């Protein structure tokens, strides 16, 4: 088992950035709603969709800072090895919400890595013709993407290293760490 190592992004830095992401998102959503003649308290217009399971901690902190009436839907995406050229190497687990047409959608994920997960979700959800579709990620790895997809809002750019904590796991562990940490090589500790 590889243990968590050095802190890459500390708890306070995460908290401050999540607060600024919440302000940025609520300004953008408020502008969309105002254009439609609504206030932020209109029901049924805004849907937040976290990608399970990595996004759960970020999502919980983020939505509690958004003074916008919203509903939430969860999605889960699994990746598999030996992907054929016809597939993205990821698939949606279960059914996607199917009533997103005309709504303001925000997909929330922990990290943009290969781009496969968010590339798939953007395509599938975008096909339902939402009024707006934003991708919000806490982290973005600096690397080439297998699937080209951009986040509309990014918390932090990080190098191409494996990290854990604040929702991100290694073999199911460490999601509950309050900081984002590098993972040590086996045998380092
Ligand atoms: P994708 O490669 O962009 O499709 O990202 C897929 C998922 O891999 C992310 O949502 C994370 O859950 C997971 N992931 C990618 N990089 C890391 C990491 O450094 N630590 C933990 N999980 C990661
Ligand atoms: Mg994930």
PDB file of C-alpha atoms and ligand atoms in Angstrom:
ATOM      1  CA  UNK A   1       0.000   0.000   0.000  1.00  0.00           C
ATOM      2  CA  UNK A   2       1.480   3.343  -0.991  1.00  0.00           C
ATOM      3  CA  UNK A   3       1.041   5.934   1.757  1.00  0.00           C
ATOM      4  CA  UNK A   4       0.129   9.580   1.212  1.00  0.00           C
ATOM      5  CA  UNK A   5       3.187  11.855   1.137  1.00  0.00           C
ATOM      6  CA  UNK A   6       3.914  15.555   0.882  1.00  0.00           C
ATOM      7  CA  UNK A   7       1.105  18.114   0.699  1.00  0.00           C
ATOM      8  CA  UNK A   8       0.648  19.525  -2.798  1.00  0.00           C
ATOM      9  CA  UNK A   9      -2.326  21.782  -1.986  1.00  0.00           C
ATOM     10  CA  UNK A  10      -3.218  22.516   1.627  1.00  0.00           C
ATOM     11  CA  UNK A  11      -6.632  22.664   3.245  1.00  0.00           C
ATOM     12  CA  UNK A  12      -6.752  26.462   3.518  1.00  0.00           C
ATOM     13  CA  UNK A  13      -5.685  26.980  -0.088  1.00  0.00           C
ATOM     14  CA  UNK A  14      -8.403  24.552  -1.218  1.00  0.00           C
ATOM     15  CA  UNK A  15     -11.004  26.313   0.899  1.00  0.00           C
ATOM     16  CA  UNK A  16     -10.137  29.746  -0.515  1.00  0.00           C
ATOM     17  CA  UNK A  17     -10.183  28.504  -4.092  1.00  0.00           C
ATOM     18  CA  UNK A  18     -13.496  26.675  -3.658  1.00  0.00           C
ATOM     19  CA  UNK A  19     -15.005  29.918  -2.348  1.00  0.00           C
ATOM     20  CA  UNK A  20     -13.780  31.842  -5.394  1.00  0.00           C
ATOM     21  CA  UNK A  21     -15.044  29.137  -7.773  1.00  0.00           C
ATOM     22  CA  UNK A  22     -18.449  29.398  -6.087  1.00  0.00           C
ATOM     23  CA  UNK A  23     -18.491  33.173  -6.670  1.00  0.00           C
ATOM     24  CA  UNK A  24     -17.474  32.750 -10.308  1.00  0.00           C
ATOM     25  CA  UNK A  25     -20.132  30.103 -10.921  1.00  0.00           C
ATOM     26  CA  UNK A  26     -22.904  31.964  -9.180  1.00  0.00           C
ATOM     27  CA  UNK A  27     -22.117  35.153 -11.137  1.00  0.00           C
ATOM     28  CA  UNK A  28     -22.259  33.195 -14.405  1.00  0.00           C
ATOM     29  CA  UNK A  29     -25.491  31.374 -13.527  1.00  0.00           C
ATOM     30  CA  UNK A  30     -27.066  34.551 -12.221  1.00  0.00           C
ATOM     31  CA  UNK A  31     -26.290  36.276 -15.530  1.00  0.00           C
ATOM     32  CA  UNK A  32     -27.870  33.381 -17.472  1.00  0.00           C
ATOM     33  CA  UNK A  33     -30.993  33.439 -15.325  1.00  0.00           C
ATOM     34  CA  UNK A  34     -31.286  37.218 -15.472  1.00  0.00           C
ATOM     35  CA  UNK A  35     -31.159  37.048 -19.273  1.00  0.00           C
ATOM     36  CA  UNK A  36     -34.175  34.721 -19.093  1.00  0.00           C
ATOM     37  CA  UNK A  37     -35.972  37.161 -16.798  1.00  0.00           C
ATOM     38  CA  UNK A  38     -35.470  35.004 -13.671  1.00  0.00           C
ATOM     39  CA  UNK A  39     -33.817  35.492 -10.292  1.00  0.00           C
ATOM     40  CA  UNK A  40     -31.455  33.003  -8.604  1.00  0.00           C
ATOM     41  CA  UNK A  41     -34.383  31.558  -6.673  1.00  0.00           C
ATOM     42  CA  UNK A  42     -36.238  30.214  -9.718  1.00  0.00           C
ATOM     43  CA  UNK A  43     -36.785  26.477  -9.344  1.00  0.00           C
ATOM     44  CA  UNK A  44     -36.042  23.890 -12.007  1.00  0.00           C
ATOM     45  CA  UNK A  45     -33.541  25.819 -14.151  1.00  0.00           C
ATOM     46  CA  UNK A  46     -30.147  24.813 -12.709  1.00  0.00           C
ATOM     47  CA  UNK A  47     -28.863  21.246 -12.320  1.00  0.00           C
ATOM     48  CA  UNK A  48     -25.521  20.336 -10.753  1.00  0.00           C
ATOM     49  CA  UNK A  49     -24.082  16.937 -11.663  1.00  0.00           C
ATOM     50  CA  UNK A  50     -21.125  15.536  -9.702  1.00  0.00           C
ATOM     51  CA  UNK A  51     -19.124  12.695 -11.207  1.00  0.00           C
ATOM     52  CA  UNK A  52     -18.966   9.933  -8.587  1.00  0.00           C
ATOM     53  CA  UNK A  53     -17.010   9.187  -6.553  1.00  0.00           C
ATOM     54  CA  UNK A  54     -14.018  11.518  -6.779  1.00  0.00           C
ATOM     55  CA  UNK A  55     -16.058  14.730  -6.929  1.00  0.00           C
ATOM     56  CA  UNK A  56     -18.096  14.167  -3.771  1.00  0.00           C
ATOM     57  CA  UNK A  57     -16.000  16.195  -1.335  1.00  0.00           C
ATOM     58  CA  UNK A  58     -15.454  19.122  -3.701  1.00  0.00           C
ATOM     59  CA  UNK A  59     -19.128  19.019  -4.711  1.00  0.00           C
ATOM     60  CA  UNK A  60     -20.345  19.075  -1.101  1.00  0.00           C
ATOM     61  CA  UNK A  61     -18.166  22.083  -0.254  1.00  0.00           C
ATOM     62  CA  UNK A  62     -18.975  23.901  -3.504  1.00  0.00           C
ATOM     63  CA  UNK A  63     -22.762  23.677  -3.599  1.00  0.00           C
ATOM     64  CA  UNK A  64     -23.120  24.813   0.001  1.00  0.00           C
ATOM     65  CA  UNK A  65     -21.552  28.116  -1.048  1.00  0.00           C
ATOM     66  CA  UNK A  66     -23.869  28.697  -3.993  1.00  0.00           C
ATOM     67  CA  UNK A  67     -26.863  30.912  -3.290  1.00  0.00           C
ATOM     68  CA  UNK A  68     -28.660  29.530  -6.359  1.00  0.00           C
ATOM     69  CA  UNK A  69     -31.732  27.305  -6.363  1.00  0.00           C
ATOM     70  CA  UNK A  70     -30.602  24.035  -7.919  1.00  0.00           C
ATOM     71  CA  UNK A  71     -31.330  20.379  -8.122  1.00  0.00           C
ATOM     72  CA  UNK A  72     -28.656  17.694  -8.244  1.00  0.00           C
ATOM     73  CA  UNK A  73     -28.261  14.492 -10.232  1.00  0.00           C
ATOM     74  CA  UNK A  74     -25.373  12.076  -9.828  1.00  0.00           C
ATOM     75  CA  UNK A  75     -23.468  10.308 -12.573  1.00  0.00           C
ATOM     76  CA  UNK A  76     -20.924   7.547 -12.343  1.00  0.00           C
ATOM     77  CA  UNK A  77     -18.392   6.696 -15.025  1.00  0.00           C
ATOM     78  CA  UNK A  78     -16.246   3.603 -15.087  1.00  0.00           C
ATOM     79  CA  UNK A  79     -13.067   3.165 -17.052  1.00  0.00           C
ATOM     80  CA  UNK A  80     -11.856  -0.118 -18.409  1.00  0.00           C
ATOM     81  CA  UNK A  81      -8.680  -1.470 -19.880  1.00  0.00           C
ATOM     82  CA  UNK A  82      -8.196  -2.881 -23.328  1.00  0.00           C
ATOM     83  CA  UNK A  83     -10.413  -0.259 -24.877  1.00  0.00           C
ATOM     84  CA  UNK A  84     -11.003  -0.655 -28.577  1.00  0.00           C
ATOM     85  CA  UNK A  85     -10.501   2.206 -30.987  1.00  0.00           C
ATOM     86  CA  UNK A  86     -14.253   2.546 -31.260  1.00  0.00           C
ATOM     87  CA  UNK A  87     -14.658   3.463 -27.603  1.00  0.00           C
ATOM     88  CA  UNK A  88     -13.359   6.158 -25.332  1.00  0.00           C
ATOM     89  CA  UNK A  89     -12.333   3.555 -22.739  1.00  0.00           C
ATOM     90  CA  UNK A  90     -14.983   4.844 -20.355  1.00  0.00           C
ATOM     91  CA  UNK A  91     -18.700   4.282 -20.011  1.00  0.00           C
ATOM     92  CA  UNK A  92     -21.537   5.732 -18.003  1.00  0.00           C
ATOM     93  CA  UNK A  93     -22.699   3.431 -15.208  1.00  0.00           C
ATOM     94  CA  UNK A  94     -26.491   3.212 -15.193  1.00  0.00           C
ATOM     95  CA  UNK A  95     -28.674   5.794 -16.878  1.00  0.00           C
ATOM     96  CA  UNK A  96     -27.817   9.447 -17.346  1.00  0.00           C
ATOM     97  CA  UNK A  97     -30.462  11.948 -16.260  1.00  0.00           C
ATOM     98  CA  UNK A  98     -32.622  12.431 -19.358  1.00  0.00           C
ATOM     99  CA  UNK A  99     -34.433  15.683 -18.630  1.00  0.00           C
ATOM    100  CA  UNK A 100     -31.610  18.163 -19.148  1.00  0.00           C
ATOM    101  CA  UNK A 101     -32.909  19.890 -22.288  1.00  0.00           C
ATOM    102  CA  UNK A 102     -33.182  23.646 -21.874  1.00  0.00           C
ATOM    103  CA  UNK A 103     -31.627  23.622 -18.374  1.00  0.00           C
ATOM    104  CA  UNK A 104     -28.415  25.169 -17.082  1.00  0.00           C
ATOM    105  CA  UNK A 105     -26.093  22.266 -16.343  1.00  0.00           C
ATOM    106  CA  UNK A 106     -22.868  22.263 -14.352  1.00  0.00           C
ATOM    107  CA  UNK A 107     -20.823  19.037 -14.391  1.00  0.00           C
ATOM    108  CA  UNK A 108     -18.492  18.891 -11.388  1.00  0.00           C
ATOM    109  CA  UNK A 109     -15.461  16.593 -11.312  1.00  0.00           C
ATOM    110  CA  UNK A 110     -12.362  16.203  -9.192  1.00  0.00           C
ATOM    111  CA  UNK A 111      -9.735  16.205 -11.904  1.00  0.00           C
ATOM    112  CA  UNK A 112      -9.238  16.517 -15.640  1.00  0.00           C
ATOM    113  CA  UNK A 113      -6.638  13.905 -16.543  1.00  0.00           C
ATOM    114  CA  UNK A 114      -6.911  12.006 -19.852  1.00  0.00           C
ATOM    115  CA  UNK A 115     -10.149  13.853 -20.701  1.00  0.00           C
ATOM    116  CA  UNK A 116     -12.002  10.586 -21.346  1.00  0.00           C
ATOM    117  CA  UNK A 117     -14.549  10.984 -18.555  1.00  0.00           C
ATOM    118  CA  UNK A 118     -15.450  14.589 -19.209  1.00  0.00           C
ATOM    119  CA  UNK A 119     -15.215  14.156 -22.979  1.00  0.00           C
ATOM    120  CA  UNK A 120     -17.857  11.437 -22.788  1.00  0.00           C
ATOM    121  CA  UNK A 121     -20.120  13.342 -20.400  1.00  0.00           C
ATOM    122  CA  UNK A 122     -19.882  16.546 -22.394  1.00  0.00           C
ATOM    123  CA  UNK A 123     -20.900  14.698 -25.543  1.00  0.00           C
ATOM    124  CA  UNK A 124     -23.772  12.748 -23.960  1.00  0.00           C
ATOM    125  CA  UNK A 125     -25.167  15.609 -21.912  1.00  0.00           C
ATOM    126  CA  UNK A 126     -24.604  18.158 -24.668  1.00  0.00           C
ATOM    127  CA  UNK A 127     -26.696  15.943 -26.992  1.00  0.00           C
ATOM    128  CA  UNK A 128     -29.718  16.709 -24.805  1.00  0.00           C
ATOM    129  CA  UNK A 129     -29.426  20.397 -25.760  1.00  0.00           C
ATOM    130  CA  UNK A 130     -29.187  22.076 -22.364  1.00  0.00           C
ATOM    131  CA  UNK A 131     -29.508  25.895 -22.304  1.00  0.00           C
ATOM    132  CA  UNK A 132     -25.929  26.003 -20.993  1.00  0.00           C
ATOM    133  CA  UNK A 133     -23.346  23.371 -20.124  1.00  0.00           C
ATOM    134  CA  UNK A 134     -20.349  24.120 -17.917  1.00  0.00           C
ATOM    135  CA  UNK A 135     -17.584  21.832 -16.748  1.00  0.00           C
ATOM    136  CA  UNK A 136     -16.082  22.681 -13.377  1.00  0.00           C
ATOM    137  CA  UNK A 137     -13.042  20.775 -12.112  1.00  0.00           C
ATOM    138  CA  UNK A 138     -10.996  21.284  -8.995  1.00  0.00           C
ATOM    139  CA  UNK A 139      -7.769  20.098 -10.641  1.00  0.00           C
ATOM    140  CA  UNK A 140      -6.319  19.935 -14.130  1.00  0.00           C
ATOM    141  CA  UNK A 141      -3.241  17.864 -14.893  1.00  0.00           C
ATOM    142  CA  UNK A 142      -0.724  19.436 -17.226  1.00  0.00           C
ATOM    143  CA  UNK A 143      -0.454  16.725 -19.874  1.00  0.00           C
ATOM    144  CA  UNK A 144      -1.720  15.869 -23.338  1.00  0.00           C
ATOM    145  CA  UNK A 145      -5.331  14.668 -23.330  1.00  0.00           C
ATOM    146  CA  UNK A 146      -6.493  11.475 -25.048  1.00  0.00           C
ATOM    147  CA  UNK A 147      -9.813  13.223 -25.607  1.00  0.00           C
ATOM    148  CA  UNK A 148      -9.694  16.982 -26.164  1.00  0.00           C
ATOM    149  CA  UNK A 149     -11.975  18.647 -23.640  1.00  0.00           C
ATOM    150  CA  UNK A 150     -11.639  21.904 -21.747  1.00  0.00           C
ATOM    151  CA  UNK A 151     -13.011  22.819 -18.353  1.00  0.00           C
ATOM    152  CA  UNK A 152     -14.867  26.121 -18.105  1.00  0.00           C
ATOM    153  CA  UNK A 153     -13.725  26.575 -14.518  1.00  0.00           C
ATOM    154  CA  UNK A 154     -10.551  25.058 -13.066  1.00  0.00           C
ATOM    155  CA  UNK A 155      -9.387  25.288  -9.467  1.00  0.00           C
ATOM    156  CA  UNK A 156      -5.709  24.444  -9.801  1.00  0.00           C
ATOM    157  CA  UNK A 157      -3.315  23.354 -12.526  1.00  0.00           C
ATOM    158  CA  UNK A 158      -1.035  20.596 -11.268  1.00  0.00           C
ATOM    159  CA  UNK A 159       1.850  18.605 -12.751  1.00  0.00           C
ATOM    160  CA  UNK A 160       1.264  15.087 -14.064  1.00  0.00           C
ATOM    161  CA  UNK A 161       1.639  13.337 -10.700  1.00  0.00           C
ATOM    162  CA  UNK A 162      -0.668  10.966  -8.823  1.00  0.00           C
ATOM    163  CA  UNK A 163      -2.423  12.660  -5.940  1.00  0.00           C
ATOM    164  CA  UNK A 164      -4.867  11.673  -3.202  1.00  0.00           C
ATOM    165  CA  UNK A 165      -7.126  13.372  -0.691  1.00  0.00           C
ATOM    166  CA  UNK A 166     -10.081  15.772  -0.767  1.00  0.00           C
ATOM    167  CA  UNK A 167     -12.133  13.137  -2.594  1.00  0.00           C
ATOM    168  CA  UNK A 168      -9.368  11.606  -4.705  1.00  0.00           C
ATOM    169  CA  UNK A 169      -8.492   8.009  -3.968  1.00  0.00           C
ATOM    170  CA  UNK A 170      -5.780   5.462  -4.393  1.00  0.00           C
ATOM    171  CA  UNK A 171      -7.287   1.975  -4.488  1.00  0.00           C
ATOM    172  CA  UNK A 172     -10.378   3.310  -2.695  1.00  0.00           C
ATOM    173  CA  UNK A 173      -8.418   4.916   0.119  1.00  0.00           C
ATOM    174  CA  UNK A 174      -7.574   8.460   1.248  1.00  0.00           C
ATOM    175  CA  UNK A 175     -10.663  10.272  -0.011  1.00  0.00           C
ATOM    176  CA  UNK A 176     -11.132  11.643   3.506  1.00  0.00           C
ATOM    177  CA  UNK A 177      -7.791  13.492   3.733  1.00  0.00           C
ATOM    178  CA  UNK A 178      -8.290  17.242   4.160  1.00  0.00           C
ATOM    179  CA  UNK A 179      -5.291  18.219   1.993  1.00  0.00           C
ATOM    180  CA  UNK A 180      -4.318  17.095  -1.501  1.00  0.00           C
ATOM    181  CA  UNK A 181      -1.148  15.022  -1.219  1.00  0.00           C
ATOM    182  CA  UNK A 182       1.285  13.284  -3.491  1.00  0.00           C
ATOM    183  CA  UNK A 183       1.281   9.517  -3.267  1.00  0.00           C
ATOM    184  CA  UNK A 184       4.616   8.049  -2.233  1.00  0.00           C
ATOM    185  CA  UNK A 185       6.236   5.304  -4.262  1.00  0.00           C
ATOM    186  CA  UNK A 186       5.872   1.855  -2.753  1.00  0.00           C
ATOM    187  CA  UNK A 187       8.688   1.272  -0.281  1.00  0.00           C
ATOM    188  CA  UNK A 188       9.491   5.000   0.210  1.00  0.00           C
ATOM    189  CA  UNK A 189       7.968   5.229   3.671  1.00  0.00           C
TER     190      UNK A 189
HETATM  191  P1  LIG B   1      -9.888  11.107 -16.911  1.00  0.00           P
HETATM  192  O1  LIG B   1      -8.615  10.349 -17.151  1.00  0.00           O
HETATM  193  O2  LIG B   1      -9.730  12.581 -17.289  1.00  0.00           O
HETATM  194  O3  LIG B   1     -11.057  10.445 -17.568  1.00  0.00           O
HETATM  195  O4  LIG B   1     -10.142  11.083 -15.359  1.00  0.00           O
HETATM  196  C1  LIG B   1     -10.733   9.960 -14.779  1.00  0.00           C
HETATM  197  C2  LIG B   1     -10.709   9.937 -13.305  1.00  0.00           C
HETATM  198  O5  LIG B   1      -9.454   9.399 -12.914  1.00  0.00           O
HETATM  199  C3  LIG B   1     -10.793  11.236 -12.526  1.00  0.00           C
HETATM  200  O6  LIG B   1     -12.117  11.713 -12.382  1.00  0.00           O
HETATM  201  C4  LIG B   1     -10.261  10.770 -11.188  1.00  0.00           C
HETATM  202  O7  LIG B   1     -11.298  10.176 -10.425  1.00  0.00           O
HETATM  203  C5  LIG B   1      -9.233   9.736 -11.595  1.00  0.00           C
HETATM  204  N1  LIG B   1      -7.877  10.296 -11.468  1.00  0.00           N
HETATM  205  C6  LIG B   1      -7.108  10.867 -12.417  1.00  0.00           C
HETATM  206  N2  LIG B   1      -5.933  11.260 -11.916  1.00  0.00           N
HETATM  207  C7  LIG B   1      -5.962  10.943 -10.600  1.00  0.00           C
HETATM  208  C8  LIG B   1      -5.023  11.106  -9.509  1.00  0.00           C
HETATM  209  O8  LIG B   1      -3.912  11.665  -9.626  1.00  0.00           O
HETATM  210  N3  LIG B   1      -5.426  10.620  -8.298  1.00  0.00           N
HETATM  211  C9  LIG B   1      -6.637  10.032  -8.105  1.00  0.00           C
HETATM  212  N4  LIG B   1      -7.532   9.858  -9.079  1.00  0.00           N
HETATM  213  C10 LIG B   1      -7.201  10.325 -10.320  1.00  0.00           C
HETATM  214 MG1  LIG B   2     -13.468  10.551 -10.992  1.00  0.00          MG
END
